[in-house]
PDB file of C-alpha atoms in Angstrom:
ATOM      1  CA  MET O 628     -38.996 -84.956  56.205  1.00 47.00           C
ATOM      2  CA  GLY O 629     -36.201 -82.407  56.268  1.00 50.00           C
ATOM      3  CA  LYS O 630     -34.508 -84.126  53.304  1.00 50.00           C
ATOM      4  CA  HIS O 631     -37.676 -83.957  51.200  1.00 51.00           C
ATOM      5  CA  ALA O 632     -38.016 -80.248  51.992  1.00 49.00           C
ATOM      6  CA  ARG O 633     -34.451 -79.514  50.844  1.00 49.00           C
ATOM      7  CA  ASP O 634     -35.020 -81.467  47.607  1.00 53.00           C
ATOM      8  CA  ASP O 635     -38.127 -79.433  46.930  1.00 51.00           C
ATOM      9  CA  ILE O 636     -36.153 -76.204  47.509  1.00 48.00           C
ATOM     10  CA  ASP O 637     -33.361 -77.334  45.131  1.00 53.00           C
ATOM     11  CA  GLN O 638     -35.872 -78.247  42.454  1.00 51.00           C
ATOM     12  CA  GLY O 639     -37.562 -74.889  42.891  1.00 51.00           C
ATOM     13  CA  SER O 640     -34.256 -73.027  42.508  1.00 50.00           C
ATOM     14  CA  ASP O 641     -33.384 -74.922  39.298  1.00 51.00           C
ATOM     15  CA  SER O 642     -36.700 -74.052  37.726  1.00 52.00           C
ATOM     16  CA  SER O 643     -36.377 -70.260  38.530  1.00 51.00           C
ATOM     17  CA  PRO O 644     -35.902 -68.002  35.385  1.00 53.00           C
ATOM     18  CA  LYS O 645     -32.285 -67.024  34.497  1.00 54.00           C
ATOM     19  CA  LYS O 646     -31.263 -63.336  33.987  1.00 55.00           C
ATOM     20  CA  ALA O 647     -31.234 -62.235  30.314  1.00 57.00           C
ATOM     21  CA  ALA O 648     -27.730 -61.555  28.875  1.00 62.00           C
ATOM     22  CA  LYS O 649     -26.965 -57.855  28.312  1.00 72.00           C
ATOM     23  CA  SER O 650     -26.851 -56.798  24.642  1.00 80.00           C
ATOM     24  CA  THR O 651     -23.466 -55.616  23.395  1.00 82.00           C
ATOM     25  CA  SER O 652     -22.222 -53.761  20.357  1.00 84.00           C
ATOM     26  CA  ALA O 653     -18.806 -52.931  18.934  1.00 87.00           C
ATOM     27  CA  CYS O 654     -17.339 -49.434  18.751  1.00 88.00           C
ATOM     28  CA  GLU O 655     -17.247 -48.372  15.093  1.00 88.00           C
ATOM     29  CA  TYR O 656     -13.843 -46.730  15.587  1.00 87.00           C
ATOM     30  CA  CYS O 657     -11.801 -49.222  17.657  1.00 90.00           C
ATOM     31  CA  ASN O 658     -13.992 -52.375  17.232  1.00 87.00           C
ATOM     32  CA  LYS O 659     -14.003 -53.076  20.984  1.00 86.00           C
ATOM     33  CA  GLU O 660     -17.258 -54.503  22.378  1.00 85.00           C
ATOM     34  CA  PHE O 661     -19.283 -52.716  25.027  1.00 84.00           C
ATOM     35  CA  THR O 662     -22.800 -52.863  26.345  1.00 85.00           C
ATOM     36  CA  THR O 663     -25.333 -50.677  24.670  1.00 81.00           C
ATOM     37  CA  ARG O 664     -25.277 -48.437  27.708  1.00 82.00           C
ATOM     38  CA  GLY O 665     -21.499 -48.318  27.832  1.00 83.00           C
ATOM     39  CA  ILE O 666     -20.901 -47.350  24.190  1.00 84.00           C
ATOM     40  CA  PRO O 667     -21.707 -43.625  24.603  1.00 85.00           C
ATOM     41  CA  LEU O 668     -19.480 -43.436  27.681  1.00 86.00           C
ATOM     42  CA  HIS O 669     -16.646 -45.176  25.856  1.00 87.00           C
ATOM     43  CA  GLN O 670     -16.815 -42.983  22.750  1.00 85.00           C
ATOM     44  CA  LYS O 671     -16.343 -39.872  24.836  1.00 85.00           C
ATOM     45  CA  LYS O 672     -12.823 -41.110  25.584  1.00 87.00           C
ATOM     46  CA  CYS O 673     -12.111 -43.347  22.559  1.00 91.00           C
ATOM     47  CA  ALA O 674      -8.722 -42.248  21.167  1.00 89.00           C
ATOM     48  CA  LYS O 675      -9.534 -43.307  17.608  1.00 89.00           C
ATOM     49  CA  LYS O 676     -12.856 -41.453  17.620  1.00 88.00           C
ATOM     50  CA  LEU O 677     -11.205 -38.289  18.925  1.00 88.00           C
ATOM     51  CA  ALA O 678      -8.534 -38.520  16.211  1.00 87.00           C
ATOM     52  CA  ASN O 679     -11.210 -39.045  13.546  1.00 86.00           C
ATOM     53  CA  ASP O 680     -13.226 -36.043  14.756  1.00 85.00           C
ATOM     54  CA  LYS O 681     -10.125 -33.868  14.733  1.00 83.00           C
ATOM     55  CA  ALA O 682      -9.267 -34.861  11.158  1.00 82.00           C
ATOM     56  CA  ALA O 683     -12.831 -34.240  10.010  1.00 79.00           C
ATOM     57  CA  ALA O 684     -12.794 -30.762  11.544  1.00 74.00           C
ATOM     58  CA  LYS O 685      -9.722 -29.840   9.497  1.00 69.00           C
ATOM     59  CA  LYS O 686     -11.359 -30.698   6.201  1.00 66.00           C
ATOM     60  CA  THR O 687     -12.799 -27.793   4.203  1.00 51.00           C
ATOM     61  CA  ARG O 688     -16.534 -27.763   4.641  1.00 55.00           C
ATOM     62  CA  SER O 689     -18.534 -27.791   1.431  1.00 54.00           C
ATOM     63  CA  TYR O 690     -21.802 -25.945   1.302  1.00 52.00           C
ATOM     64  CA  LYS O 691     -24.747 -26.767  -0.909  1.00 58.00           C
ATOM     65  CA  PHE O 692     -26.969 -23.890  -1.862  1.00 58.00           C
ATOM     66  CA  CYS O 693     -30.627 -24.574  -2.370  1.00 61.00           C
ATOM     67  CA  ILE O 694     -31.483 -23.070  -5.746  1.00 63.00           C
ATOM     68  CA  LEU O 695     -35.211 -23.155  -6.319  1.00 63.00           C
ATOM     69  CA  ASN O 696     -35.217 -21.014  -9.427  1.00 74.00           C
ATOM     70  CA  GLU O 697     -32.292 -20.454 -11.817  1.00 76.00           C
ATOM     71  CA  VAL O 698     -33.704 -17.132 -12.993  1.00 80.00           C
ATOM     72  CA  ILE O 699     -33.836 -15.840  -9.424  1.00 79.00           C
ATOM     73  CA  TYR O 700     -30.320 -17.135  -8.809  1.00 79.00           C
ATOM     74  CA  GLU O 701     -28.995 -15.303 -11.877  1.00 78.00           C
ATOM     75  CA  GLU O 702     -30.728 -12.143 -10.671  1.00 81.00           C
ATOM     76  CA  ILE O 703     -29.063 -12.475  -7.261  1.00 81.00           C
ATOM     77  CA  LEU O 704     -25.657 -12.936  -8.907  1.00 81.00           C
ATOM     78  CA  SER O 705     -26.154  -9.732 -10.888  1.00 81.00           C
ATOM     79  CA  PHE O 706     -26.200  -7.774  -7.610  1.00 85.00           C
ATOM     80  CA  LEU O 707     -22.780  -9.085  -6.567  1.00 87.00           C
ATOM     81  CA  GLY O 708     -19.481  -7.389  -7.303  1.00 88.00           C
ATOM     82  CA  ASN O 709     -16.698  -9.004  -9.287  1.00 90.00           C
ATOM     83  CA  GLN O 710     -14.576  -9.769  -6.210  1.00 89.00           C
ATOM     84  CA  THR O 711     -17.505 -11.466  -4.452  1.00 88.00           C
ATOM     85  CA  LEU O 712     -18.231 -13.549  -7.548  1.00 89.00           C
ATOM     86  CA  THR O 713     -14.575 -14.554  -7.684  1.00 89.00           C
ATOM     87  CA  LYS O 714     -14.766 -15.861  -4.121  1.00 88.00           C
ATOM     88  CA  MET O 715     -18.011 -17.698  -4.850  1.00 86.00           C
ATOM     89  CA  GLN O 716     -16.334 -19.419  -7.789  1.00 87.00           C
ATOM     90  CA  MET O 717     -13.601 -20.632  -5.470  1.00 86.00           C
ATOM     91  CA  ILE O 718     -16.134 -21.901  -2.904  1.00 85.00           C
ATOM     92  CA  THR O 719     -18.691 -23.543  -5.187  1.00 81.00           C
ATOM     93  CA  GLY O 720     -16.485 -24.604  -8.076  1.00 82.00           C
ATOM     94  CA  ASP O 721     -18.997 -23.090 -10.502  1.00 82.00           C
ATOM     95  CA  ARG O 722     -18.068 -20.713 -13.307  1.00 84.00           C
ATOM     96  CA  TYR O 723     -19.986 -17.465 -13.697  1.00 83.00           C
ATOM     97  CA  GLN O 724     -20.009 -15.799 -17.082  1.00 82.00           C
ATOM     98  CA  GLN O 725     -19.864 -12.287 -15.643  1.00 84.00           C
ATOM     99  CA  CYS O 726     -16.947 -13.071 -13.299  1.00 89.00           C
ATOM    100  CA  GLU O 727     -13.453 -11.778 -14.208  1.00 90.00           C
ATOM    101  CA  PRO O 728     -10.919 -13.113 -11.653  1.00 89.00           C
ATOM    102  CA  MET O 729      -8.046 -11.267 -13.342  1.00 90.00           C
ATOM    103  CA  LEU O 730      -9.539  -7.918 -12.321  1.00 91.00           C
ATOM    104  CA  ALA O 731      -9.864  -8.944  -8.665  1.00 89.00           C
ATOM    105  CA  ARG O 732      -6.068  -9.050  -8.295  1.00 89.00           C
ATOM    106  CA  TYR O 733      -5.889  -5.288  -8.752  1.00 91.00           C
ATOM    107  CA  CYS O 734      -8.626  -4.460  -6.253  1.00 91.00           C
ATOM    108  CA  CYS O 735      -8.854  -3.693  -2.544  1.00 90.00           C
ATOM    109  CA  LYS O 736     -10.012  -6.322  -0.046  1.00 86.00           C
ATOM    110  CA  CYS O 737     -13.146  -4.309   0.702  1.00 87.00           C
ATOM    111  CA  GLU O 738     -14.750  -6.122  -2.271  1.00 85.00           C
ATOM    112  CA  ASN O 739     -16.130  -2.931  -3.780  1.00 89.00           C
ATOM    113  CA  ASP O 740     -14.029  -3.374  -6.935  1.00 89.00           C
ATOM    114  CA  ASN O 741     -11.875  -0.341  -6.163  1.00 90.00           C
ATOM    115  CA  PRO O 742      -8.269  -0.259  -7.427  1.00 92.00           C
ATOM    116  CA  VAL O 743      -5.511  -0.408  -4.839  1.00 90.00           C
ATOM    117  CA  ILE O 744      -3.448   2.745  -4.373  1.00 88.00           C
ATOM    118  CA  ARG O 745      -1.391   2.133  -1.214  1.00 84.00           C
ATOM    119  CA  GLY O 746      -0.767  -0.649   1.267  1.00 82.00           C
ATOM    120  CA  GLY O 747      -3.147  -3.026  -0.481  1.00 83.00           C
ATOM    121  CA  CYS O 748      -6.078  -0.651   0.121  1.00 88.00           C
ATOM    122  CA  CYS O 749      -8.153   1.628  -2.067  1.00 89.00           C
ATOM    123  CA  ARG O 750      -8.662   5.350  -1.621  1.00 88.00           C
ATOM    124  CA  HIS O 751     -11.938   4.829   0.251  1.00 87.00           C
ATOM    125  CA  CYS O 752     -10.572   2.329   2.793  1.00 87.00           C
ATOM    126  CA  LYS O 753      -7.527   4.508   3.398  1.00 78.00           C
ATOM    127  CA  HIS O 754      -9.837   7.496   3.919  1.00 78.00           C
ATOM    128  CA  PHE O 755      -7.293   9.195   1.736  1.00 72.00           C
ATOM    129  CA  ASN O 756      -7.947  12.027  -0.670  1.00 72.00           C
ATOM    130  CA  GLY O 757      -4.423  13.271  -1.139  1.00 80.00           C
ATOM    131  CA  TYR O 758      -2.716  14.113  -4.381  1.00 84.00           C
ATOM    132  CA  SER O 759      -1.106  11.939  -7.009  1.00 85.00           C
ATOM    133  CA  TYR O 760       1.666  12.641  -9.485  1.00 85.00           C
ATOM    134  CA  ILE O 761       1.604  11.317 -13.022  1.00 86.00           C
ATOM    135  CA  ASP O 762       3.810   8.270 -12.329  1.00 88.00           C
ATOM    136  CA  ASP O 763       1.487   7.068  -9.545  1.00 88.00           C
ATOM    137  CA  ALA O 764      -1.562   7.740 -11.692  1.00 89.00           C
ATOM    138  CA  LYS O 765      -0.125   5.656 -14.535  1.00 90.00           C
ATOM    139  CA  ASP O 766       0.828   2.810 -12.217  1.00 90.00           C
ATOM    140  CA  LYS O 767      -2.249   2.634  -9.961  1.00 90.00           C
ATOM    141  CA  TYR O 768      -5.071   3.927 -12.141  1.00 92.00           C
ATOM    142  CA  GLY O 769      -3.826   2.920 -15.606  1.00 90.00           C
ATOM    143  CA  MET O 770      -3.834   6.506 -16.867  1.00 92.00           C
ATOM    144  CA  THR O 771      -1.947   7.848 -19.855  1.00 90.00           C
ATOM    145  CA  GLU O 772      -0.252  11.227 -19.816  1.00 88.00           C
ATOM    146  CA  LYS O 773      -3.162  12.608 -21.835  1.00 89.00           C
ATOM    147  CA  ASP O 774      -5.638  11.260 -19.263  1.00 90.00           C
ATOM    148  CA  PHE O 775      -3.692  12.857 -16.449  1.00 89.00           C
ATOM    149  CA  LEU O 776      -3.480  16.225 -18.231  1.00 86.00           C
ATOM    150  CA  ASN O 777      -7.214  16.190 -18.868  1.00 87.00           C
ATOM    151  CA  ALA O 778      -7.920  15.371 -15.213  1.00 86.00           C
ATOM    152  CA  VAL O 779      -5.554  18.130 -14.084  1.00 83.00           C
ATOM    153  CA  GLY O 780      -7.316  20.526 -16.442  1.00 79.00           C
ATOM    154  CA  ARG O 781     -10.658  19.547 -14.910  1.00 74.00           C
ATOM    155  CA  GLU O 782      -9.402  20.154 -11.375  1.00 70.00           C
ATOM    156  CA  HIS O 783      -7.546  23.370 -12.192  1.00 68.00           C
ATOM    157  CA  ARG O 784      -9.702  24.983 -14.846  1.00 62.00           C
ATOM    158  CA  TRP O 785      -8.088  28.341 -14.261  1.00 52.00           C
ATOM    159  CA  ILE O 786      -4.947  27.026 -15.956  1.00 50.00           C
ATOM    160  CA  PHE O 787      -6.772  27.080 -19.294  1.00 51.00           C
ATOM    161  CA  ASN O 788      -6.605  30.850 -19.095  1.00 53.00           C
ATOM    162  CA  TRP O 789      -2.814  30.470 -19.483  1.00 49.00           C
ATOM    163  CA  GLY O 790      -3.126  28.351 -22.629  1.00 50.00           C
ATOM    164  CA  MET O 791      -2.159  24.750 -23.380  1.00 51.00           C
ATOM    165  CA  ARG O 792       1.564  25.559 -23.361  1.00 51.00           C
ATOM    166  CA  ASN O 793       1.369  26.319 -19.663  1.00 52.00           C
ATOM    167  CA  LEU O 794      -0.814  23.254 -19.046  1.00 51.00           C
ATOM    168  CA  LYS O 795       1.836  20.987 -20.589  1.00 52.00           C
ATOM    169  CA  ALA O 796       4.468  22.630 -18.423  1.00 51.00           C
ATOM    170  CA  TYR O 797       2.184  21.821 -15.491  1.00 50.00           C
ATOM    171  CA  ARG O 798       2.013  18.097 -16.386  1.00 47.00           C
ATOM    172  CA  ARG O 799       4.276  17.003 -13.519  1.00 51.00           C
ATOM    173  CA  SER O 800       1.972  18.653 -11.024  1.00 70.00           C
ATOM    174  CA  HIS O 801      -0.420  16.859  -8.752  1.00 79.00           C
ATOM    175  CA  CYS O 802      -4.076  15.948  -8.984  1.00 85.00           C
ATOM    176  CA  SER O 803      -6.389  14.553  -6.313  1.00 87.00           C
ATOM    177  CA  TRP O 804      -7.100  10.827  -6.370  1.00 89.00           C
ATOM    178  CA  SER O 805     -10.847  11.474  -6.299  1.00 88.00           C
ATOM    179  CA  THR O 806     -10.654  13.595  -9.460  1.00 89.00           C
ATOM    180  CA  LEU O 807      -8.553  10.950 -11.206  1.00 90.00           C
ATOM    181  CA  GLU O 808     -11.012   8.220 -10.201  1.00 91.00           C
ATOM    182  CA  GLN O 809     -14.047  10.161 -11.364  1.00 91.00           C
ATOM    183  CA  TYR O 810     -12.355  11.063 -14.637  1.00 92.00           C
ATOM    184  CA  MET O 811     -11.444   7.448 -15.462  1.00 93.00           C
ATOM    185  CA  ILE O 812     -14.933   6.138 -14.623  1.00 92.00           C
ATOM    186  CA  GLU O 813     -16.553   8.761 -16.852  1.00 92.00           C
ATOM    187  CA  THR O 814     -14.032   8.247 -19.655  1.00 92.00           C
ATOM    188  CA  CYS O 815     -14.279   4.443 -19.641  1.00 92.00           C
ATOM    189  CA  GLY O 816     -18.033   4.394 -19.085  1.00 92.00           C
ATOM    190  CA  SER O 817     -18.148   2.355 -15.873  1.00 92.00           C
ATOM    191  CA  LYS O 818     -15.981   1.198 -12.999  1.00 91.00           C
ATOM    192  CA  MET O 819     -15.654  -2.330 -14.426  1.00 92.00           C
ATOM    193  CA  GLU O 820     -14.631  -0.997 -17.835  1.00 94.00           C
ATOM    194  CA  TRP O 821     -12.060   1.193 -16.093  1.00 94.00           C
ATOM    195  CA  LEU O 822     -10.671  -1.875 -14.322  1.00 93.00           C
ATOM    196  CA  ARG O 823     -10.438  -3.712 -17.649  1.00 94.00           C
ATOM    197  CA  THR O 824      -8.530  -0.772 -19.120  1.00 94.00           C
ATOM    198  CA  LEU O 825      -6.226  -0.664 -16.089  1.00 94.00           C
ATOM    199  CA  VAL O 826      -5.469  -4.400 -16.286  1.00 93.00           C
ATOM    200  CA  LYS O 827      -4.987  -4.339 -20.067  1.00 94.00           C
ATOM    201  CA  ARG O 828      -2.490  -1.484 -19.899  1.00 93.00           C
ATOM    202  CA  ASP O 829      -0.652  -3.052 -16.975  1.00 93.00           C
ATOM    203  CA  VAL O 830      -0.325  -6.395 -18.790  1.00 93.00           C
ATOM    204  CA  ILE O 831       1.020  -4.641 -21.902  1.00 93.00           C
ATOM    205  CA  LYS O 832       3.488  -2.684 -19.770  1.00 92.00           C
ATOM    206  CA  LYS O 833       4.719  -5.809 -17.986  1.00 93.00           C
ATOM    207  CA  LYS O 834       5.117  -7.702 -21.265  1.00 94.00           C
ATOM    208  CA  ALA O 835       7.087  -4.813 -22.750  1.00 94.00           C
ATOM    209  CA  LEU O 836       9.291  -4.682 -19.652  1.00 93.00           C
ATOM    210  CA  ALA O 837       9.890  -8.443 -19.802  1.00 93.00           C
ATOM    211  CA  THR O 838      10.791  -8.230 -23.506  1.00 91.00           C
ATOM    212  CA  ARG O 839      13.140  -5.308 -22.903  1.00 92.00           C
ATOM    213  CA  THR O 840      14.828  -7.131 -20.018  1.00 92.00           C
ATOM    214  CA  GLN O 841      15.221 -10.267 -22.127  1.00 89.00           C
ATOM    215  CA  ASN O 842      16.699  -8.255 -25.016  1.00 86.00           C
ATOM    216  CA  GLU O 843      19.160  -6.525 -22.693  1.00 89.00           C
ATOM    217  CA  LYS O 844      20.341  -9.856 -21.270  1.00 89.00           C
ATOM    218  CA  ARG O 845      20.655 -11.265 -24.791  1.00 87.00           C
ATOM    219  CA  SER O 846      22.649  -8.234 -25.927  1.00 86.00           C
ATOM    220  CA  VAL O 847      25.066  -8.572 -22.992  1.00 89.00           C
ATOM    221  CA  PHE O 848      25.518 -12.269 -23.778  1.00 89.00           C
ATOM    222  CA  LEU O 849      26.188 -11.560 -27.472  1.00 87.00           C
ATOM    223  CA  ARG O 850      28.744  -8.853 -26.703  1.00 87.00           C
ATOM    224  CA  ALA O 851      30.526 -11.289 -24.402  1.00 88.00           C
ATOM    225  CA  LEU O 852      30.846 -13.741 -27.320  1.00 86.00           C
ATOM    226  CA  ASP O 853      32.165 -11.133 -29.756  1.00 85.00           C
ATOM    227  CA  PRO O 854      31.893  -7.325 -29.696  1.00 82.00           C
ATOM    228  CA  TRP O 855      30.800  -7.224 -33.367  1.00 88.00           C
ATOM    229  CA  PHE O 856      28.467 -10.200 -33.195  1.00 88.00           C
ATOM    230  CA  ASP O 857      25.783  -8.269 -31.275  1.00 87.00           C
ATOM    231  CA  SER O 858      25.502  -5.524 -33.917  1.00 88.00           C
ATOM    232  CA  TYR O 859      25.527  -8.140 -36.697  1.00 88.00           C
ATOM    233  CA  VAL O 860      22.658 -10.104 -35.107  1.00 89.00           C
ATOM    234  CA  ARG O 861      20.609  -6.939 -34.674  1.00 87.00           C
ATOM    235  CA  SER O 862      21.267  -5.831 -38.255  1.00 88.00           C
ATOM    236  CA  ILE O 863      19.937  -9.121 -39.701  1.00 89.00           C
ATOM    237  CA  ARG O 864      17.133  -9.261 -37.077  1.00 87.00           C
ATOM    238  CA  PHE O 865      18.083 -12.739 -35.933  1.00 87.00           C
ATOM    239  CA  LYS O 866      15.589 -13.863 -33.249  1.00 83.00           C
ATOM    240  CA  GLU O 867      17.313 -16.974 -31.867  1.00 79.00           C
ATOM    241  CA  THR O 868      17.581 -16.796 -28.046  1.00 76.00           C
ATOM    242  CA  GLY O 869      19.086 -20.175 -27.098  1.00 84.00           C
ATOM    243  CA  GLU O 870      22.564 -19.670 -25.671  1.00 86.00           C
ATOM    244  CA  GLU O 871      24.049 -22.822 -27.223  1.00 90.00           C
ATOM    245  CA  GLU O 872      22.710 -21.931 -30.677  1.00 89.00           C
ATOM    246  CA  LEU O 873      24.037 -18.393 -30.359  1.00 90.00           C
ATOM    247  CA  LYS O 874      27.469 -19.707 -29.368  1.00 91.00           C
ATOM    248  CA  GLN O 875      27.600 -21.848 -32.504  1.00 91.00           C
ATOM    249  CA  CYS O 876      26.489 -18.901 -34.639  1.00 91.00           C
ATOM    250  CA  SER O 877      29.168 -16.745 -33.030  1.00 91.00           C
ATOM    251  CA  ARG O 878      31.900 -19.286 -33.839  1.00 92.00           C
ATOM    252  CA  ARG O 879      30.795 -19.428 -37.483  1.00 92.00           C
ATOM    253  CA  PHE O 880      30.658 -15.615 -37.562  1.00 91.00           C
ATOM    254  CA  VAL O 881      34.229 -15.274 -36.266  1.00 91.00           C
ATOM    255  CA  ALA O 882      35.589 -17.954 -38.615  1.00 91.00           C
ATOM    256  CA  LEU O 883      33.883 -16.510 -41.705  1.00 91.00           C
ATOM    257  CA  LYS O 884      34.868 -12.962 -40.828  1.00 90.00           C
ATOM    258  CA  ALA O 885      38.533 -14.001 -40.473  1.00 90.00           C
ATOM    259  CA  LYS O 886      38.553 -15.860 -43.834  1.00 89.00           C
ATOM    260  CA  LEU O 887      36.959 -12.939 -45.630  1.00 89.00           C
ATOM    261  CA  LYS O 888      39.497 -10.583 -44.103  1.00 88.00           C
ATOM    262  CA  GLU O 889      42.312 -12.752 -45.487  1.00 88.00           C
ATOM    263  CA  ARG O 890      40.866 -12.164 -48.963  1.00 86.00           C
ATOM    264  CA  GLY O 891      40.547  -8.442 -48.341  1.00 86.00           C
ATOM    265  CA  LEU O 892      36.770  -8.549 -47.902  1.00 85.00           C
ATOM    266  CA  CYS O 893      34.358  -7.548 -45.155  1.00 86.00           C
ATOM    267  CA  LEU O 894      31.395  -9.514 -43.871  1.00 87.00           C
ATOM    268  CA  GLN O 895      28.312  -7.696 -45.130  1.00 86.00           C
ATOM    269  CA  PRO O 896      24.999  -8.083 -43.235  1.00 86.00           C
ATOM    270  CA  ASP O 897      23.086  -8.094 -46.545  1.00 86.00           C
ATOM    271  CA  SER O 898      25.045 -11.060 -47.923  1.00 88.00           C
ATOM    272  CA  ALA O 899      22.574 -13.961 -48.145  1.00 89.00           C
ATOM    273  CA  PRO O 900      25.232 -16.749 -48.345  1.00 88.00           C
ATOM    274  CA  CYS O 901      26.967 -15.373 -45.232  1.00 90.00           C
ATOM    275  CA  ASN O 902      23.708 -15.059 -43.304  1.00 90.00           C
ATOM    276  CA  VAL O 903      22.576 -18.575 -44.173  1.00 90.00           C
ATOM    277  CA  PHE O 904      25.918 -20.072 -43.155  1.00 91.00           C
ATOM    278  CA  ILE O 905      26.140 -18.161 -39.863  1.00 91.00           C
ATOM    279  CA  THR O 906      22.553 -18.739 -38.754  1.00 90.00           C
ATOM    280  CA  THR O 907      22.046 -22.324 -39.961  1.00 90.00           C
ATOM    281  CA  GLY O 908      25.533 -23.777 -40.477  1.00 87.00           C
ATOM    282  CA  GLU O 909      24.702 -24.870 -44.028  1.00 88.00           C
ATOM    283  CA  GLY O 910      27.756 -25.130 -46.269  1.00 85.00           C
ATOM    284  CA  SER O 911      31.401 -24.466 -45.373  1.00 89.00           C
ATOM    285  CA  VAL O 912      33.523 -21.404 -44.703  1.00 89.00           C
ATOM    286  CA  GLU O 913      35.570 -21.912 -47.866  1.00 89.00           C
ATOM    287  CA  GLY O 914      32.490 -22.396 -50.015  1.00 90.00           C
ATOM    288  CA  VAL O 915      30.854 -19.212 -48.717  1.00 89.00           C
ATOM    289  CA  VAL O 916      34.077 -17.229 -49.198  1.00 89.00           C
ATOM    290  CA  GLU O 917      34.381 -18.409 -52.806  1.00 87.00           C
ATOM    291  CA  THR O 918      30.749 -17.469 -53.426  1.00 87.00           C
ATOM    292  CA  VAL O 919      31.302 -13.977 -52.019  1.00 86.00           C
ATOM    293  CA  VAL O 920      34.539 -13.529 -54.005  1.00 83.00           C
ATOM    294  CA  GLY O 921      32.797 -14.676 -57.169  1.00 81.00           C
ATOM    295  CA  SER O 922      29.965 -12.211 -56.667  1.00 77.00           C
ATOM    296  CA  THR O 923      32.360  -9.281 -56.264  1.00 73.00           C
ATOM    297  CA  THR O 924      34.385  -9.957 -59.393  1.00 64.00           C
TER     298      THR O 924
END
């Protein structure tokens, strides 16, 4: 009886339902498997996920602007200053027809398109209404001497009673920055046109300075080759700037000059055969000398 009871109990236990297996899923960062409940807990401490989040945070975020109407968008852009448009170009990658990035380099960080005068700031940000001399006015506001004199005349009208001779003698005097600014805006027609004038004159000045510096270096190099070679090159307006080419020209110049001297002749800058030989190396020293001698007899 007892045995039959135990058999019935064993059979009953075998037929009881088994527990369902817990569902698992793999971590998308480290590929380790966890239960569905354990995944969120794991990812809070997962080293690879933390590293991925950190790298993603360092990336520059890109923004997408919802433009419902291009006409409205163009109207909005027309309200923005040149510096703001320049920044928007950098952010969006678009190109705006009215944007002039070159001008932004000369302006204050306040983004009001005001030229810098000191310490990277404009007159308004510096709360500065001091006085400027002509050199500062030329450098910061792109003024000419005539512009400065006219602005001085506007600020000191009583000087006109002395006559223009006295006004010219007064040209090294000072003038307030506000007067200079107002004068340039009125003369150019607008602030943006003033900035264009300022940038244009500054670019021309820098190019002229670079050319002058290059010419001075070239002149020093030529004088080092031969004291007379520099004046000869300038007289024939020879534009070659390569040092190796100039060295070769200098050697031909010295050799030809010496041969001509032996024949009692001087090297003339207006002699075409001499110039061709020195600058290009065509022909020979003897041939050029004979040509020059033949032309003088």
